[in-house]
PDB file of C-alpha atoms in Angstrom:
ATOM      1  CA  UNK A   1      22.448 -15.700  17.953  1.00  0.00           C
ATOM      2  CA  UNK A   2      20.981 -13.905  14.870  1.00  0.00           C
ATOM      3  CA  UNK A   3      18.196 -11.688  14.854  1.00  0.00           C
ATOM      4  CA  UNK A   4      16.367 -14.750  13.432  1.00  0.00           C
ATOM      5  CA  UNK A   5      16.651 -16.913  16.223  1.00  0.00           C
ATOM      6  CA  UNK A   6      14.746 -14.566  18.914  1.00  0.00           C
ATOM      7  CA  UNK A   7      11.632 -16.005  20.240  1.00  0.00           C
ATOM      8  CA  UNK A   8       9.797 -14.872  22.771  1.00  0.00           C
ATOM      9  CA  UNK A   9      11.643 -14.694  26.500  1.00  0.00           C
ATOM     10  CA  UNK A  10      15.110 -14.358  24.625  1.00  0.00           C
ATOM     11  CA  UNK A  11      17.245 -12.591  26.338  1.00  0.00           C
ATOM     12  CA  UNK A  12      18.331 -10.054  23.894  1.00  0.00           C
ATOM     13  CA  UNK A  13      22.148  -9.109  24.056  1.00  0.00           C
ATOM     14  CA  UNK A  14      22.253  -4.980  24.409  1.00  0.00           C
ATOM     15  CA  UNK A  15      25.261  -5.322  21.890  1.00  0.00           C
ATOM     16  CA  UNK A  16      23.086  -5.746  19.314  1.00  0.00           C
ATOM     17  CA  UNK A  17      22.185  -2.144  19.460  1.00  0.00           C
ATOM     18  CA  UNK A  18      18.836  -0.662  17.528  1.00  0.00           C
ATOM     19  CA  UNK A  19      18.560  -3.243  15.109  1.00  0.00           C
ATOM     20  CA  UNK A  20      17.171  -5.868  16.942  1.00  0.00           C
ATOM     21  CA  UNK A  21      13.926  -3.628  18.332  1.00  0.00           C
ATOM     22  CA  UNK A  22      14.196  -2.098  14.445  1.00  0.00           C
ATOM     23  CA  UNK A  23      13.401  -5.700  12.942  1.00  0.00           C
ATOM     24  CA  UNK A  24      11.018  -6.783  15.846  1.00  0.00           C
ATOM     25  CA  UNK A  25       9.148  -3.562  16.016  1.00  0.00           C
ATOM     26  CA  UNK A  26       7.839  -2.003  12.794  1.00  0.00           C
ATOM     27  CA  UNK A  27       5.621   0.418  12.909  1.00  0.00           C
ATOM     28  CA  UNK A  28       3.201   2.509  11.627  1.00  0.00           C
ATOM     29  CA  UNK A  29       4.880   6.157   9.908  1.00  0.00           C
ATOM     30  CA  UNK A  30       1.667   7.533   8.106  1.00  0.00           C
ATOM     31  CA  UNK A  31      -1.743   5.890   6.794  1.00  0.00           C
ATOM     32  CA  UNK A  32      -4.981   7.223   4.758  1.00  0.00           C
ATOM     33  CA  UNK A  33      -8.340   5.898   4.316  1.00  0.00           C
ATOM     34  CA  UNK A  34     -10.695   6.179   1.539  1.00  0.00           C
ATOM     35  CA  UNK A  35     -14.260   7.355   2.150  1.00  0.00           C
ATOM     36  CA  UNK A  36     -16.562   7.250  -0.491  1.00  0.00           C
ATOM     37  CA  UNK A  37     -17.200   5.323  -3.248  1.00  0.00           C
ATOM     38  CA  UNK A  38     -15.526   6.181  -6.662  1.00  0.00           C
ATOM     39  CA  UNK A  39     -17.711   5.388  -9.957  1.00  0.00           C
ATOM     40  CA  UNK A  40     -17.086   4.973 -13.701  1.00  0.00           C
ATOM     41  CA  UNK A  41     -13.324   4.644 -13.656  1.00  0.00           C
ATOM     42  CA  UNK A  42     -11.798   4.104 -17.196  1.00  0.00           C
ATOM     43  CA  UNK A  43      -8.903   5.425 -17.234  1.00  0.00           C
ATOM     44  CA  UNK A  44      -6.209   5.940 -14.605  1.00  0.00           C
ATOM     45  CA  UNK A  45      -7.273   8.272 -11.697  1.00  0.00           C
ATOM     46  CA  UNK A  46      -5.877   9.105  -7.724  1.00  0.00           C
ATOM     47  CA  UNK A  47      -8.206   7.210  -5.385  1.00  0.00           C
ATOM     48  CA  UNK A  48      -9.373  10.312  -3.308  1.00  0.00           C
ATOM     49  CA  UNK A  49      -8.152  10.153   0.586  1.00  0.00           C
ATOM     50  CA  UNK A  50      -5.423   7.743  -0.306  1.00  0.00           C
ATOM     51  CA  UNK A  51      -2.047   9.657  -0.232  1.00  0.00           C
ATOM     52  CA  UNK A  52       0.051   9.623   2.188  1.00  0.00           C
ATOM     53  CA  UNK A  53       3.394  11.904   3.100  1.00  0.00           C
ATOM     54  CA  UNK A  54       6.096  11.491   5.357  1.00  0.00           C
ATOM     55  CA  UNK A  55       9.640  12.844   5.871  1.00  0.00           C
ATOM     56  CA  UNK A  56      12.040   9.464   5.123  1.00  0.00           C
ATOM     57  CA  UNK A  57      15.113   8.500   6.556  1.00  0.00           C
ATOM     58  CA  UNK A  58      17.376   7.339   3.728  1.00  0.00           C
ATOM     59  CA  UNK A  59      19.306   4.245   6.061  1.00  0.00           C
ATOM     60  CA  UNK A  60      15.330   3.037   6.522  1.00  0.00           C
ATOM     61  CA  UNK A  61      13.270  -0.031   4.671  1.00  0.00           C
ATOM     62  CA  UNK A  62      10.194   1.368   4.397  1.00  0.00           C
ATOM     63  CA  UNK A  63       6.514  -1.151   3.119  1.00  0.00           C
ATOM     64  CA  UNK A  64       4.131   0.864   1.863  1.00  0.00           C
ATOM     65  CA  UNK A  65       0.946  -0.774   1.326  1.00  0.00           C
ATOM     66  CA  UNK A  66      -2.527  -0.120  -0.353  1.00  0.00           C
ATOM     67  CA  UNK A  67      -5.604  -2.620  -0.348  1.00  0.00           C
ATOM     68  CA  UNK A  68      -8.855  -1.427  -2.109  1.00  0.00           C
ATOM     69  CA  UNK A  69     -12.451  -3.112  -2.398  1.00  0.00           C
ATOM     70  CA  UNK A  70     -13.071  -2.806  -6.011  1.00  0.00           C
ATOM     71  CA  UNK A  71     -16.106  -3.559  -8.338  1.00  0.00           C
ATOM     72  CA  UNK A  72     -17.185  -4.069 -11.680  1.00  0.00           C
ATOM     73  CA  UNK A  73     -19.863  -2.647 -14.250  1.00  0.00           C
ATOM     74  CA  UNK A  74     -22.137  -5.094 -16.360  1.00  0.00           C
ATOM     75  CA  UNK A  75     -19.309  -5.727 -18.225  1.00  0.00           C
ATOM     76  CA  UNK A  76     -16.312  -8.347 -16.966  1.00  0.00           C
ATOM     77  CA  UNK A  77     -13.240  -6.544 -16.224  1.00  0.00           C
ATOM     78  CA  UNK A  78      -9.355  -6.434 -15.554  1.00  0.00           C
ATOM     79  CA  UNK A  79      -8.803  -3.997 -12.579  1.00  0.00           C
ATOM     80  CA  UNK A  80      -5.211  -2.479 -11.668  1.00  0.00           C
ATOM     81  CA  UNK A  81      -4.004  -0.320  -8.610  1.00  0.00           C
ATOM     82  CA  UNK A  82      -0.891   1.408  -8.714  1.00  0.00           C
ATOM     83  CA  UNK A  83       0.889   2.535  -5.916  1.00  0.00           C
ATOM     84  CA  UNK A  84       2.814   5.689  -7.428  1.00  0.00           C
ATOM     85  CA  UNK A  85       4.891   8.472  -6.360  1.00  0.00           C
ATOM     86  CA  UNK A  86       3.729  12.355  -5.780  1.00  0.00           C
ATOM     87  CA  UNK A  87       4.320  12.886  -9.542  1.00  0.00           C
ATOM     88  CA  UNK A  88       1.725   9.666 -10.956  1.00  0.00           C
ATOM     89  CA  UNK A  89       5.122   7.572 -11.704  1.00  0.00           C
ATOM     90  CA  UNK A  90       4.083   3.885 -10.857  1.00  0.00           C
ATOM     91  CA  UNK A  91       6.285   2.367  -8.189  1.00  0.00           C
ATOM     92  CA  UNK A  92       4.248  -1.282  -7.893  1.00  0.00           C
ATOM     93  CA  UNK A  93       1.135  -1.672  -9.564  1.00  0.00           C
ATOM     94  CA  UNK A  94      -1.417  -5.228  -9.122  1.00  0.00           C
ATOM     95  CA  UNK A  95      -4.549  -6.338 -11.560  1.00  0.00           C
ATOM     96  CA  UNK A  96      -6.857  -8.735 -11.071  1.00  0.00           C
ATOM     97  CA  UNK A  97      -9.766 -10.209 -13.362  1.00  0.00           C
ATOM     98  CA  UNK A  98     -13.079  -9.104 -11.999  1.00  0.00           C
ATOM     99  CA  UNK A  99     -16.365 -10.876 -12.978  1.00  0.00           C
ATOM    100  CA  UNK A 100     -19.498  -8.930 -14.113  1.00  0.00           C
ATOM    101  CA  UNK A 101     -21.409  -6.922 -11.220  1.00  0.00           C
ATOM    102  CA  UNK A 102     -18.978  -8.676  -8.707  1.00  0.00           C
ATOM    103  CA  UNK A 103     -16.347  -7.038  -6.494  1.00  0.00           C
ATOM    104  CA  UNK A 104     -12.424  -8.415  -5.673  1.00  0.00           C
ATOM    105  CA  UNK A 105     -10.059  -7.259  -3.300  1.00  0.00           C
ATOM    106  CA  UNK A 106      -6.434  -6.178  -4.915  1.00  0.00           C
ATOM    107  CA  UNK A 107      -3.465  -5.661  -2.547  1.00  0.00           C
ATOM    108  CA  UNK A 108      -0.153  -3.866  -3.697  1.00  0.00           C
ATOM    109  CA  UNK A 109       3.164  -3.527  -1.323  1.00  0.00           C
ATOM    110  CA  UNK A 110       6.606  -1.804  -1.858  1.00  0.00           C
ATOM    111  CA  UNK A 111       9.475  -2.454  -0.591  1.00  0.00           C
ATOM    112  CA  UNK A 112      11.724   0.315  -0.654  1.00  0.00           C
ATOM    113  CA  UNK A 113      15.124   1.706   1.118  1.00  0.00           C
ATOM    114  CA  UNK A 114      17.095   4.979   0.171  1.00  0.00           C
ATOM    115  CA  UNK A 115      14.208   7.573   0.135  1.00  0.00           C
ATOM    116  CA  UNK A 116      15.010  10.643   2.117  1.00  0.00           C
ATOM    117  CA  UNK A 117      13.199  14.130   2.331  1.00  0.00           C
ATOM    118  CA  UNK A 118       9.682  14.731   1.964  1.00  0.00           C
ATOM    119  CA  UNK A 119       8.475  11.596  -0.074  1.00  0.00           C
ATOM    120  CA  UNK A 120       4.474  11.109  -1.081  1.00  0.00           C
ATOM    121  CA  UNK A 121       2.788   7.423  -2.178  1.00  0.00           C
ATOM    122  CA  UNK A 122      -0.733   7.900  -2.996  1.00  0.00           C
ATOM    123  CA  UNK A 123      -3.132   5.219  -5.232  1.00  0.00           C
ATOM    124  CA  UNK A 124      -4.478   5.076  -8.446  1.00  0.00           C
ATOM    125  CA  UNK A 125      -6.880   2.698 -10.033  1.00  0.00           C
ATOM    126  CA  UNK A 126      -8.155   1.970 -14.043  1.00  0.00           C
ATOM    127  CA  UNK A 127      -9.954  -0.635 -15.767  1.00  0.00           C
ATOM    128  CA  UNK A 128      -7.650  -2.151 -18.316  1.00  0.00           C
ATOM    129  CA  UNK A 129     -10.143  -3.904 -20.014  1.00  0.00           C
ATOM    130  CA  UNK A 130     -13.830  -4.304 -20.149  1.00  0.00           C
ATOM    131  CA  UNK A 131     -16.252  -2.195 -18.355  1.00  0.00           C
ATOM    132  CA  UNK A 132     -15.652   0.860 -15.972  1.00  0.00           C
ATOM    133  CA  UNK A 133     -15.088   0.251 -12.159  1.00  0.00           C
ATOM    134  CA  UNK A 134     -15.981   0.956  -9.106  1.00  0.00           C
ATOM    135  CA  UNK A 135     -13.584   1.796  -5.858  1.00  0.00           C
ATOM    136  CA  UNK A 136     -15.090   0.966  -2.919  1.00  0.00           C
ATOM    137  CA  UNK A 137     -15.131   3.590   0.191  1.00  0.00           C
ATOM    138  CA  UNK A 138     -18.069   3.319   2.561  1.00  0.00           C
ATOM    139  CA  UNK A 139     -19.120   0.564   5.110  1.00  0.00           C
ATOM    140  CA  UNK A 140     -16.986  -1.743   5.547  1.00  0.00           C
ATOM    141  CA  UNK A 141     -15.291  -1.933   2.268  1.00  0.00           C
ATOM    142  CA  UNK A 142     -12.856   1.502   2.779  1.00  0.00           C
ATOM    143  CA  UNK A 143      -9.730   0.924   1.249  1.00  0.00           C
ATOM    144  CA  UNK A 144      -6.372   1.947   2.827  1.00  0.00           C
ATOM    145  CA  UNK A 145      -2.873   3.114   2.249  1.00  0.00           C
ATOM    146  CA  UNK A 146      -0.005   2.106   4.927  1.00  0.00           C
ATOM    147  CA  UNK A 147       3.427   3.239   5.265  1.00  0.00           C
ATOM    148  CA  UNK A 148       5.578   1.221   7.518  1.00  0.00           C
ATOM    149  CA  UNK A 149       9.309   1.447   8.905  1.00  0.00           C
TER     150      UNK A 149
END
């Protein structure tokens, strides 16, 4: 039987050691939440609240991922988020097109194995193109950061 093949009642063969409840059982290492709103962004800045820091285990697959509410000026625009390291280096990054005075939701994920130490993912956002944006953080539009293993 392969890891694949377990559906609920299995019986699950002790053999298998750690990896089965591994693969069945993520969970949740670390998480942030934004809480205000962020204005005028041009150029690339750190969404504030959304870093995140954890001590990694480098035999681990880790999914780290960020999901922001974000709006647009009078003018159309093309919206990124970057999930980066401590340092600003971009690890995955998403855009999306968003219409005039309108909002869109972008989601980013990495998937990543080998990190070990102290290791930091935090978000940035920038308008490509167009007008400035807006990141959502109040009411029901926070945004978040996850980090999973």
């Amino acid at each position: 039987m392969t890891i694949a093949n377990v559906t609920a009642g299995t019986i699950i063969d002790p053999a298998w050691g750690n990896s089965v409840a591994d693969a069945l059982n993520n969970r949740v290492i670390t998480w942030a939440i934004n809480s205000a709103d962020q204005t005028g962004i041009t150029t690339a800045v750190d969404v504030t609240g959304l870093t995140a820091t954890w001590t990694a285990d480098a035999s681990h697959l880790y999914r780290i991922s960020a999901e922001l509410s974000i709006g647009a000026s009078a003018a159309p625009s093309i919206a990124a988020i970057y999930i980066t390291d401590g340092a600003s280096g971009s690890k995955v990054w998403r855009r999306t097109n968003v219409a005039a005075s309108a909002q869109s939701e972008l989601i980013a994920t990495e998937l990543v194995t080998g990190l070990s130490g102290s290791v930091t993912r935090k978000i940035r956002a920038i308008a490509q193109f167009g007008g400035s944006i807006t990141v959502y953080g109040t009411g029901d539009q926070k945004g978040s950061l996850i980090v999973e293993d």
